[in-house]
C-alpha positions as CSV (number, residue, x, y, z in Angstrom):
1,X,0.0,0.0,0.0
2,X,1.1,3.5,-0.6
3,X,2.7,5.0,1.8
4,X,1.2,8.2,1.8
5,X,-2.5,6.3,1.8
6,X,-1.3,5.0,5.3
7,X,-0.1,8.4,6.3
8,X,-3.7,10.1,5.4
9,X,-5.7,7.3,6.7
10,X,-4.2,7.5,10.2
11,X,-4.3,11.2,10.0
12,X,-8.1,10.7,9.7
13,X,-8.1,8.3,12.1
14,X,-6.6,10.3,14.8
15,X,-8.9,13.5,13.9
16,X,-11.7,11.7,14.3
17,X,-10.5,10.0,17.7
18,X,-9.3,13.6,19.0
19,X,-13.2,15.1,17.7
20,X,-14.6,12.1,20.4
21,X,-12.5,12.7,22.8
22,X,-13.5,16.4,22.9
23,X,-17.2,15.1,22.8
24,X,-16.9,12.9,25.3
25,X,-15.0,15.6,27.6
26,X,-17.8,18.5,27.3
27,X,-20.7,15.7,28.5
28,X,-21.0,16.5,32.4
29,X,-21.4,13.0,33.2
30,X,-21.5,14.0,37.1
31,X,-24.4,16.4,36.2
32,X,-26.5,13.5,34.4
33,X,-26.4,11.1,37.0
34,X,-30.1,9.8,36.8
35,X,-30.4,10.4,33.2
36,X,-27.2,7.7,32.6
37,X,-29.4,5.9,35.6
38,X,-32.7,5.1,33.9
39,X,-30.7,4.8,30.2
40,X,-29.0,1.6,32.2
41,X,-32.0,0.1,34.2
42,X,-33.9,0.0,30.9
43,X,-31.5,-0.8,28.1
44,X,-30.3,-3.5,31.0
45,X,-33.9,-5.0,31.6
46,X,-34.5,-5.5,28.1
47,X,-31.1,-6.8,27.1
48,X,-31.5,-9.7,30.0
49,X,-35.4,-10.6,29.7
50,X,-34.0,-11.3,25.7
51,X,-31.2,-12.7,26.4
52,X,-32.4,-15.5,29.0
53,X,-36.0,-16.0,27.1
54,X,-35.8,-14.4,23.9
55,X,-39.4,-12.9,22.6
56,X,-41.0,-15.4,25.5
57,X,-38.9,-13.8,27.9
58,X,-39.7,-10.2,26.9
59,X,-43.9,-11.6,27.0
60,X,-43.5,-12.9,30.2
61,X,-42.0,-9.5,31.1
62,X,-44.9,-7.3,29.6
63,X,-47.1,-9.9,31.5
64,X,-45.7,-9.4,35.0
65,X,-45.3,-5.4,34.1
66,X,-47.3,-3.9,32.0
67,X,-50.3,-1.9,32.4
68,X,-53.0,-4.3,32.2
69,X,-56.4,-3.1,33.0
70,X,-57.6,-6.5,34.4
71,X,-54.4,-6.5,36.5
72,X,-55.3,-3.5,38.0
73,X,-58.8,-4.1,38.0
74,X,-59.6,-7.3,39.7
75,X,-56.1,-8.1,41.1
76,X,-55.2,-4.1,42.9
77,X,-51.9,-4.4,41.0
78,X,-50.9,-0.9,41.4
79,X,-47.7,-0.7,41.1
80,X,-47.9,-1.4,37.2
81,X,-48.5,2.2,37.1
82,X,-44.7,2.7,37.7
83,X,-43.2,-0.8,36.0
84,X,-44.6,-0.6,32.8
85,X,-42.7,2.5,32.0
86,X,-39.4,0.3,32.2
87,X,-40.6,-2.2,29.6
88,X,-40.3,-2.4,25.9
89,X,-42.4,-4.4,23.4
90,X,-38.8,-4.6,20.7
91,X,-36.1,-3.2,19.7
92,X,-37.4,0.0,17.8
93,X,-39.9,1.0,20.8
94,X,-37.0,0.7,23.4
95,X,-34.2,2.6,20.8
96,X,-36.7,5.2,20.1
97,X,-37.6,5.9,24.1
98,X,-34.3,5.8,24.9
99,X,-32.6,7.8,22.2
100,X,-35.6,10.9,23.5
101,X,-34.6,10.0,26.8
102,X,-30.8,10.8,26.5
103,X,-31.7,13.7,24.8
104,X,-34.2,15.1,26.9
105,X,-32.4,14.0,30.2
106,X,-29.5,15.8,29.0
107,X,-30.8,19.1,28.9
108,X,-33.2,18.9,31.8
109,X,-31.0,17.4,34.2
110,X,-28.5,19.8,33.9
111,X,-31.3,22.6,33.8
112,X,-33.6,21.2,37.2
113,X,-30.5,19.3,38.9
114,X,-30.5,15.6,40.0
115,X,-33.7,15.5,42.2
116,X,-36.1,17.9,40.2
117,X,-35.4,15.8,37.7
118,X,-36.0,12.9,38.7
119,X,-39.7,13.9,40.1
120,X,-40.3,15.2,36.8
121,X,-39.6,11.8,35.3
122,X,-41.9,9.5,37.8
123,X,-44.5,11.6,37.9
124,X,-44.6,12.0,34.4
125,X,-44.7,8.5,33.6
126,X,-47.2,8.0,36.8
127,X,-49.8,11.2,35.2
128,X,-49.3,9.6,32.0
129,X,-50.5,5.9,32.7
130,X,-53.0,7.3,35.0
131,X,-54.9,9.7,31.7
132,X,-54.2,6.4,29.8
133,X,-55.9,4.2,32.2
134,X,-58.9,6.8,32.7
135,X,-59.2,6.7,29.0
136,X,-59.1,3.3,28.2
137,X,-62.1,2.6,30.9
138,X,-64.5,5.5,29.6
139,X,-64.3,4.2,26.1
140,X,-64.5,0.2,27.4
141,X,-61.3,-0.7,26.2
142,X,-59.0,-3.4,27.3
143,X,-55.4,-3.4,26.5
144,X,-51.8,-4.0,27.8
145,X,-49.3,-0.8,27.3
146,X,-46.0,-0.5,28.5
147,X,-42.9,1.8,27.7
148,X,-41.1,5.0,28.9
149,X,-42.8,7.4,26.2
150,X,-45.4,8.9,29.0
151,X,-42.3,9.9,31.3
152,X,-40.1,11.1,27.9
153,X,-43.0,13.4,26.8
154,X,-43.1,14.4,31.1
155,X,-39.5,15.5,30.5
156,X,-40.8,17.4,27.4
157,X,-43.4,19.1,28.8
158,X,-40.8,20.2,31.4
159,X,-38.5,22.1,28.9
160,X,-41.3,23.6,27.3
161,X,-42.7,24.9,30.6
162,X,-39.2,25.7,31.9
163,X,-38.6,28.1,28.7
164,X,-41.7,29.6,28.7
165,X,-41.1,30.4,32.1
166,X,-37.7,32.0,31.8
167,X,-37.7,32.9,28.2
168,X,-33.9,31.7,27.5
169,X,-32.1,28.4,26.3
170,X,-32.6,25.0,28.2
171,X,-29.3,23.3,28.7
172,X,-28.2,23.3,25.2
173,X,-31.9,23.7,23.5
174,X,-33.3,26.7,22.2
175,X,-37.0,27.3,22.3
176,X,-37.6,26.9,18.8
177,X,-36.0,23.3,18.8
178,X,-38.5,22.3,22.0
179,X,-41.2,23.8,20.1
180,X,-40.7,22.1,17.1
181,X,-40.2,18.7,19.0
182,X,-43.1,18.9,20.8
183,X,-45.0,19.3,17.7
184,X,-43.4,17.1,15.8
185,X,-43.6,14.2,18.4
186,X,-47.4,15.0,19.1
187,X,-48.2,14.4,15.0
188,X,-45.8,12.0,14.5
189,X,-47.7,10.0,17.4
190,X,-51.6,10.6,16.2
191,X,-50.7,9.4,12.6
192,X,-48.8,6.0,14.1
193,X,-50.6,2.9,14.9
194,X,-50.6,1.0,18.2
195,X,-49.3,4.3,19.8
196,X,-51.2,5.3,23.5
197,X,-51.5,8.9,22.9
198,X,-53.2,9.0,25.9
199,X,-50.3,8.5,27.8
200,X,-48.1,10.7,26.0
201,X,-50.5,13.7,26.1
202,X,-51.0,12.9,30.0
203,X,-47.1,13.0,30.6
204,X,-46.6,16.2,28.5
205,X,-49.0,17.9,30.7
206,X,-47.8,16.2,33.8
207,X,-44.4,17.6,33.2
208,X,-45.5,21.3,32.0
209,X,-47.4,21.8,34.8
210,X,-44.7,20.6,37.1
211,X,-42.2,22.6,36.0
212,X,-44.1,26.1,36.4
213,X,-44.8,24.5,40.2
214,X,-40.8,24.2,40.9
């Protein structure tokens, strides 16, 4: 091989490396705590419910967790209100979650601090299953649901809140870019199928509201 092919390619090689390092360094890990937190517990329970019982496994999981209406119905299983936003039905649904998650974590974590935060996040998910849940009983329906997108769309909520509060940049977000997310997620949800709305409307509140209270 030429030479000066080696010569360029590790020159790109090591520009790239330096870039990542430099990435790497400006992302406040310390500051993020929670955010890195839930990214683990989820990413974790999914990788190990597939691992040890594949798409049976990840069932059984939605079966023990999940917001079932019966569940809570006949057999006072409560706390599914708070487990089934730490399951995922596959891949996509758990990438997608999580990928909003970092994102959104990022900036609010940093903005409301470690605890703030992570009240934002629970009772998001919690004000999200509960709309959900109200819904689903007026209209007769009976389904299982499960996923972090209620608690995201809390987080959400609270940036959008939190800059129309103070009027300036959240973390490293302007108020156009939360705008337009908000947006885009709420239309991006109604014209999907097998999405619960519900819950993500309910969490967006939950989290807008919460963040005017602190």
């Amino acid at each position: 091989m030429d030479n000066r092919i080696v010569v360029h390619y590790n020159e790109r090689v090591s520009l790239i490396e330096k870039n990542w390092g430099i990435i790497l360094k400006r992302i406040e890990y310390k500051k993020i705590v929670f955010t890195i937190i839930l990214l683990v517990i989820n990413i974790g329970v999914f990788v190990v419910v597939s691992f040890l019982g594949g798409q049976t496994g990840i069932r059984e999981m939605l079966t023990w967790a999940a917001l079932h209406d019966h569940a809570v119905i006949f057999h006072q299983e409560y706390y599914r209100f708070i487990t089934s936003f730490f399951v995922h039905f596959d891949v996509e649904h758990l990438g997608h979650n999580m990928l909003m998650l970092g994102a959104l974590g990022y900036n609010l974590e940093l903005e409301k601090g470690h605890i703030k935060f992570i009240l934002i996040y629970f009772l998001s998910g919690l004000g999200g299953n509960l709309v959900s849940f109200g819904i689903r009983q007026m209209m007769g329906q009976v389904v299982m649901s499960g996923g972090a997108s209620g608690a995201v769309f809390g987080l959400m909520g609270a940036l959008l809140g939190t800059y129309l509060k103070y009027r300036r940049p959240i973390g490293r977000m302007t108020g156009r870019g939360i705008l337009i997310m908000v947006a885009f997620s709420i239309y991006f949800g109604f014209v999907s199928s097998g999405v619960d709305n519900a819950a993500h409307i309910g969490g967006l509140i939950t989290g807008f509201i919460i963040s005017l209270l602190m």
